XYZ file of C-alpha atoms in Angstrom:
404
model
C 166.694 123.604 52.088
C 167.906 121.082 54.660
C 164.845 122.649 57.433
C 162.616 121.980 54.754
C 163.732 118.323 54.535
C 163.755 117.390 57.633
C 160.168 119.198 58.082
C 159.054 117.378 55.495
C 160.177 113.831 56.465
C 159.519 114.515 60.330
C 155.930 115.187 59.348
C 155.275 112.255 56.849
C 156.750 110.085 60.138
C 153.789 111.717 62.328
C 151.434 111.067 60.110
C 152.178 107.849 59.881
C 152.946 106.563 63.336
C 149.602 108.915 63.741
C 147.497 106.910 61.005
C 149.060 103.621 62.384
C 148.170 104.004 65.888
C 144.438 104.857 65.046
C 143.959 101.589 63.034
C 145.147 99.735 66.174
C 143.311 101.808 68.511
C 140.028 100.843 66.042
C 141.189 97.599 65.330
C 141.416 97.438 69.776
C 137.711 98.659 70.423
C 136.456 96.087 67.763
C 137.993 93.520 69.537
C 136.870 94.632 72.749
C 133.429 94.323 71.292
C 134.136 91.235 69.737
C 135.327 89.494 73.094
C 131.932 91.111 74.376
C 129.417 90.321 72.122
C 130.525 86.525 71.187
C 129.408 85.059 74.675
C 126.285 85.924 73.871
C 125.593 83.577 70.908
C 126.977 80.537 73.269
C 125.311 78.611 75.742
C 125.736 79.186 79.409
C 127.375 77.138 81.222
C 127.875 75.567 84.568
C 131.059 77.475 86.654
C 130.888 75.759 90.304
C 128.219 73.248 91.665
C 127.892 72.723 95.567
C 125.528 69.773 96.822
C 124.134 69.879 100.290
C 122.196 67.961 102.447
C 119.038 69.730 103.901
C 116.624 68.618 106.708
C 113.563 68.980 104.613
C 109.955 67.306 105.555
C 108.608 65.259 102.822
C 106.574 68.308 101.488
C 108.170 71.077 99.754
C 108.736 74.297 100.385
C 105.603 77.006 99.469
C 108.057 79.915 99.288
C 112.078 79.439 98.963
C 114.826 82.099 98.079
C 118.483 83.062 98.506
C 120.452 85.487 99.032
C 123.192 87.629 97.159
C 126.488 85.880 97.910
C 124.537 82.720 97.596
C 125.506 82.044 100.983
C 121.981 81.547 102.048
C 118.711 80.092 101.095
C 115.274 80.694 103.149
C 112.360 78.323 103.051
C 108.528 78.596 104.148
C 106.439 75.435 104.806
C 103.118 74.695 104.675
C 102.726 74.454 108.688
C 104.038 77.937 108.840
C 107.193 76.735 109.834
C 110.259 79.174 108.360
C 113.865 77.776 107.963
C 117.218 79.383 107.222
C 120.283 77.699 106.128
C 123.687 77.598 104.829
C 124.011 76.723 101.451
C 127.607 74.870 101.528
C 126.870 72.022 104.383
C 122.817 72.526 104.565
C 123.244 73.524 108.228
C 120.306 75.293 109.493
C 121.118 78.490 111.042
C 117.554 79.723 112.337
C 114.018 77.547 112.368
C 111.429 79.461 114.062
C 107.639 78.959 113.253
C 105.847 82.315 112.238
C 102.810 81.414 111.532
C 100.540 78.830 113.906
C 96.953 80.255 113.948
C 94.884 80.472 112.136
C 96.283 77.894 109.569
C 98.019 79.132 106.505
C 96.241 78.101 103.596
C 97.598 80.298 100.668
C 100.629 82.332 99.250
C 101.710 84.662 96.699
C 105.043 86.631 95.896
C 105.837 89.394 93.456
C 108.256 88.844 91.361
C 111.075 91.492 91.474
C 110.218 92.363 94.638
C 110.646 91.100 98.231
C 107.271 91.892 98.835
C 104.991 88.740 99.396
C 101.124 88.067 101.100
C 99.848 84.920 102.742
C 95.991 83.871 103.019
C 94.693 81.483 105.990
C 91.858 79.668 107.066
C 89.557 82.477 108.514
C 89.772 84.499 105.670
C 92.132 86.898 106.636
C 95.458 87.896 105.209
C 98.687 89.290 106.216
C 101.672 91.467 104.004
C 105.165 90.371 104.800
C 108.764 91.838 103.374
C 111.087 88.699 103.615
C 114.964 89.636 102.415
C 118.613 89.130 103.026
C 119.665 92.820 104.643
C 123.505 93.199 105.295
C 125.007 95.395 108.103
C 129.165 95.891 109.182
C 129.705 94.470 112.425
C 130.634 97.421 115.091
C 133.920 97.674 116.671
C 133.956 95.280 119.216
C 131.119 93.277 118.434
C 132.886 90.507 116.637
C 133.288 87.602 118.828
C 137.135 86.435 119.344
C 136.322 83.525 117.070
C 135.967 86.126 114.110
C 139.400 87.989 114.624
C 141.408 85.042 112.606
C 139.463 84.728 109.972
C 140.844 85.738 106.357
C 139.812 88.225 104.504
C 137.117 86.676 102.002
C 136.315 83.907 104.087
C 132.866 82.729 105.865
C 131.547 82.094 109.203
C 128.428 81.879 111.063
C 127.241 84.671 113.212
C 124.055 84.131 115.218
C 121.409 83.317 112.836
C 123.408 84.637 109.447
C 126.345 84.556 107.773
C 129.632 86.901 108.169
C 131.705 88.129 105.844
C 135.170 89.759 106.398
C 136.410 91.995 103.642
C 139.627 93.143 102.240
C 139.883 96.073 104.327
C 139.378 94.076 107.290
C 135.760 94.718 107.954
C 132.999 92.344 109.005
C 129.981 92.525 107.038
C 127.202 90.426 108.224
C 123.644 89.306 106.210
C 120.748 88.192 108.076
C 117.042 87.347 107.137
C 114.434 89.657 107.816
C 110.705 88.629 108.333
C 108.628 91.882 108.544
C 105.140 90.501 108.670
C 102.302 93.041 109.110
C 99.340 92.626 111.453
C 96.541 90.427 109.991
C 93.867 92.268 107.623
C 90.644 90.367 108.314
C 88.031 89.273 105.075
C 83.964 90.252 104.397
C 83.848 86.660 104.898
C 85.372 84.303 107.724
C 85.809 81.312 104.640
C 89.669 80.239 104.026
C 91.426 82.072 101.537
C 92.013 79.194 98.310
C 94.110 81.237 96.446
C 95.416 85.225 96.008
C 98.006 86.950 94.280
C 99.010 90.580 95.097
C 100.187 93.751 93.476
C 101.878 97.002 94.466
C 99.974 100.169 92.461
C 100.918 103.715 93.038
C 97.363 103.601 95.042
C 98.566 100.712 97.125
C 98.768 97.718 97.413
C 95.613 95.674 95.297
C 95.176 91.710 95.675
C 92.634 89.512 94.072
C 91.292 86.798 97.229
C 89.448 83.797 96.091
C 87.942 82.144 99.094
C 86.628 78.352 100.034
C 82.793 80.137 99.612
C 83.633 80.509 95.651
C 83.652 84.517 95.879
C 86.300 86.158 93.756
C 87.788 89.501 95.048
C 89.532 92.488 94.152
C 90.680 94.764 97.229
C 92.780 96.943 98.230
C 94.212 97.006 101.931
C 93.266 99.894 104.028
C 94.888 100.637 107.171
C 93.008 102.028 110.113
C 94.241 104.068 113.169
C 92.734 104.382 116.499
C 93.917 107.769 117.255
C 92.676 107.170 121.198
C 95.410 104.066 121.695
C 97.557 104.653 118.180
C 96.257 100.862 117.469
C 96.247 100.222 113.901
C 94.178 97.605 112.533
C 94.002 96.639 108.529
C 90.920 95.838 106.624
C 90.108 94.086 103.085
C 87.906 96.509 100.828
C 87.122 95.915 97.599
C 84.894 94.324 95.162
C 83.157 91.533 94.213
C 84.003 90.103 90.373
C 81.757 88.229 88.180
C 83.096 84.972 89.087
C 81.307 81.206 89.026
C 83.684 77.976 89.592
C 82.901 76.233 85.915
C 80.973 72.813 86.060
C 83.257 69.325 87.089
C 86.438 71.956 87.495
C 86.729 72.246 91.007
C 88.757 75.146 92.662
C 91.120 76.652 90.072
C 94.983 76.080 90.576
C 96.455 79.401 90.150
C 95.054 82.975 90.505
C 96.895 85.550 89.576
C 96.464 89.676 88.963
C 98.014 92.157 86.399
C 100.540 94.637 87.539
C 98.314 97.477 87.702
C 95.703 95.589 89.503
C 93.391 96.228 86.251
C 92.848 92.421 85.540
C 92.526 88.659 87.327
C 93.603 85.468 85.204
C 92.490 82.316 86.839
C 93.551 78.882 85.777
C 92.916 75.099 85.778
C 94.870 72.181 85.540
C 93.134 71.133 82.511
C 94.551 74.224 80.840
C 90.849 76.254 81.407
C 91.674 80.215 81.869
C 89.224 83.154 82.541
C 90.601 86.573 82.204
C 87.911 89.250 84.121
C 88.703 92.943 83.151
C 87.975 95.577 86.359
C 89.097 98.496 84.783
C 85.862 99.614 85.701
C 85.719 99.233 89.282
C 81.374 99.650 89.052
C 80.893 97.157 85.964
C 84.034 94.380 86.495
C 83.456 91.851 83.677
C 84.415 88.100 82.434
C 85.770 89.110 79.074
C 87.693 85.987 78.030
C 87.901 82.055 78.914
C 89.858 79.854 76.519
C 92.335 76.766 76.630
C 96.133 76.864 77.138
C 96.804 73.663 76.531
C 94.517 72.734 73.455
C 95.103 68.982 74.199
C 93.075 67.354 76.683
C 95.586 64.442 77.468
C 97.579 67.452 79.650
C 97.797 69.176 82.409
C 99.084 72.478 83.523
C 101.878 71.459 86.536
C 103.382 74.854 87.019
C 102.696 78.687 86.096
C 104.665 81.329 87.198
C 104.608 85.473 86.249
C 107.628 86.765 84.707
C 109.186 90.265 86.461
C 106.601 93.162 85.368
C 103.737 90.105 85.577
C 102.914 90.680 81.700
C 103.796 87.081 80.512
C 102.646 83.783 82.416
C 105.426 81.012 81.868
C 102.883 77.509 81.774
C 104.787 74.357 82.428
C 102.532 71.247 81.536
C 102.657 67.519 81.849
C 104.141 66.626 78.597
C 107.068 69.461 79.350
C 106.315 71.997 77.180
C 106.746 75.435 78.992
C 104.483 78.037 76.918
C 104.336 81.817 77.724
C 101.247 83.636 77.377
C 100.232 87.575 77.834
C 98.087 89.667 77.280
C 97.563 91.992 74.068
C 95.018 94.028 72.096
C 94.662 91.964 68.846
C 92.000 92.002 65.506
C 91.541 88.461 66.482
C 89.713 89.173 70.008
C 86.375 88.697 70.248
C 86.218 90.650 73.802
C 84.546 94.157 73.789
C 88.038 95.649 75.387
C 89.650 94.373 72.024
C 92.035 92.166 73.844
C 92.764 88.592 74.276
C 95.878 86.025 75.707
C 97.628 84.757 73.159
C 101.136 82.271 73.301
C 103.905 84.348 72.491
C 106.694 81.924 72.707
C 106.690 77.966 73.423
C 109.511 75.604 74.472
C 108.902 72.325 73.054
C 108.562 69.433 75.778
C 110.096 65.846 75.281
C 108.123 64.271 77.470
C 108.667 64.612 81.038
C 106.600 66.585 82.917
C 107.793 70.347 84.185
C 107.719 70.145 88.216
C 109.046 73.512 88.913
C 109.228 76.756 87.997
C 111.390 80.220 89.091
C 111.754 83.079 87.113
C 114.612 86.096 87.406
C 113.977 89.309 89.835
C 116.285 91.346 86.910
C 115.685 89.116 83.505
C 113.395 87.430 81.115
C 114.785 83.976 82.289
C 112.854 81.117 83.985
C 114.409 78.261 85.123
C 112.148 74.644 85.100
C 113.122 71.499 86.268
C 111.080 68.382 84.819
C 110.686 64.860 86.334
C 113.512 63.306 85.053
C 115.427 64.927 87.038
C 117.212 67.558 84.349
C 117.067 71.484 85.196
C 117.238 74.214 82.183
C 117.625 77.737 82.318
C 115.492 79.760 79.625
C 115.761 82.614 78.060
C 111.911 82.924 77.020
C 111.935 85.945 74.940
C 115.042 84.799 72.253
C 113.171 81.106 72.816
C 116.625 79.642 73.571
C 118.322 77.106 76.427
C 120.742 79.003 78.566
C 122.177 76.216 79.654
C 120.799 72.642 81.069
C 121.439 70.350 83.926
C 121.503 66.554 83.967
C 119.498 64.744 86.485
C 118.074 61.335 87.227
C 114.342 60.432 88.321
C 115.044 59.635 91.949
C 115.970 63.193 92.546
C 113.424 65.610 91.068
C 114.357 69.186 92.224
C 111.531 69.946 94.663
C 112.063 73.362 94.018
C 113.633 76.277 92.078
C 115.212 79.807 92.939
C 117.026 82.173 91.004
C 120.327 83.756 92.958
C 118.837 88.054 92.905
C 121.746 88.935 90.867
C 121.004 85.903 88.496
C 124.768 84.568 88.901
């Protein structure tokens, strides 16, 4: 019948418009994941570039970071001297000295984390938190100067930066410095080098001091409950440690994430790894070389986020990474050893610099030629690279926190 027809041919239509608009709604996502996926077999590459001028002294910065809207960048100097300033005219927005004495005589930060410590010359050492915080201006706490300004747009307000959003709001970052009381050493004998990390018993650091005594220790915090004065002490102990013959004071000291092992370093490539996962019997259980080449040096070592892998930078600009793992090959009694897990061949010019991400696997390293590149270390490939010339060697590297 005619019902029947028309049924029949109203249903084959479905179908079909039905079947069509599936292929093109599969044919859609696999394009969507197409467009997705094909940036990341390309190189990176370069979106904006802003140049400013900064009132530097001739020595570099020991500690230097940004912050999220790359507004920003912060820089400690050796003198103690901390400087804040904006990152599209170099002006400086706050310069304050925060440390004076004692003098500061070493410095470590943790990677992923805003957390860092700082060693000085009577053997004591002090925690610090330095980040970018943000905050929304109150009503009526904008200056007049503020009210005109367009949403999206920058100013300065006191010793940051403002913001003013879409909605009309003013949203203001600022620098904090939160630098705990000073935690005083077994020994009065500057602190050479020290790395720390945060353990879910606290916070552990290993403290190598000018008398040639390696340290693990943990910071304990004591209260006065008469005057609620809290002082902080070192306590730890003592590791198994003797300076090796013609070396001199190691370059770079640096302890695992659980605060279970110290590596220490020379610039001839020299490592010893002790083991203290037995806080009564800590032991040397490895030395070896890094660089296997005696005609180098190490310029440059820096922990990636988690502080598994060691990114080496050397004079002939090879950047190596190196970690720890439990291998048939070790000839320590914990059945472990450091071995190079992935290697970044140099072309001559000597790495100067390292950062690595606060979210990634990446480490950026700028060599003396003047040319920056970003790495991915674990795919072993160049994000993308920078051109340079001699006369200006980057001093100094930071990663933006959102690595953008």
């Amino acid at each position: 019948s005619r019902s029947v027809w028309w049924a029949e041919h109203l249903s084959r239509l479905l179908i079909t418009v039905g079947g069509i608009g599936t292929i093109f709604a599969i044919a859609g996502v696999f394009l969507f994941l197409l467009y997705t996926v094909v940036p990341l077999f390309q190189s990176g590459r370069v979106l904006s570039e802003t140049r400013a001028r900064v009132e530097w002294p001739k020595a570099q910065p020991v500690q230097f970071g940004m912050d999220e809207e790359q507004l920003m960048s912060w820089a400690l100097f050796a003198d103690g001297r901390l400087q804040v300033v904006k990152l599209d005219d170099g002006a400086v927005l706050e310069e304050r000295k925060v440390f004076d004495d004692p003098k500061l005589t070493a410095w470590s930060s943790v990677p992923g984390s805003s957390e860092a410590v700082f060693g000085f010359a009577d053997g004591s050492v002090r925690l610090a938190k330095v980040q970018f915080s943000t905050r929304f201006l109150k009503e009526g706490e904008a200056p007049a100067a503020l009210h005109d300004l367009a949403p999206g747009k920058t100013a300065r307000f006191k010793n940051g930066m403002v913001v003013r959003t879409p909605d009309g709001q003013f949203r203001v970052a600022e620098l904090n410095w939160d630098l705990k009381d000073p935690a005083k050493g077994p020994t009065a004998d500057a602190v050479v080098k020290l790395d720390l990390s945060r353990t879910t018993t606290g916070v552990v650091m290993a403290v190598l001091t000018a008398d040639r005594q390696l340290r693990l220790n943990t910071i304990v915090e004591q209260r006065n409950f008469l005057n609620d004065e809290v002082t902080f002490e070192l306590s730890g102990i003592d590791l198994p440690y003797t300076e090796p013959a013609s070396k001199g004071p190691p370059s770079h000291v640096f302890l695992s994430a659980v605060g279970d092992q110290v590596y220490v370093f020379w610039k001839d490539g020299h490592m010893q790894r002790f083991d203290a996962r037995d806080r009564s019997k800590p032991a040397l259980l490895e030395e070896r070389d890094i660089l296997q080449d005696p005609s180098l040096e190490v310029t440059a070592i820096r922990p990636l986020i988690g502080k598994g892998t060691f990114v080496v930078g050397d004079s002939s600009g090879r950047v190596r990474a190196w970690f720890f793992t439990h291998s048939p090959r070790a000839e320590a009694s914990d059945g472990g050893m450091v071995v190079c897990a992935h290697e970044f061949p140099g072309a001559g010019s000597a790495v100067t610099s390292l950062a690595v991400s606060d979210r990634t696997r990446m480490a950026a390293v700028a060599f003396a030629d003047g040319k920056v590149r970003v790495l991915c270390v674990t795919s072993e490939k160049t994000v993308f690279e920078l051109s340079g010339d001699a006369k200006n060697t980057p001093a100094v590297l930071a990663f933006a926190p959102k690595d953008d």
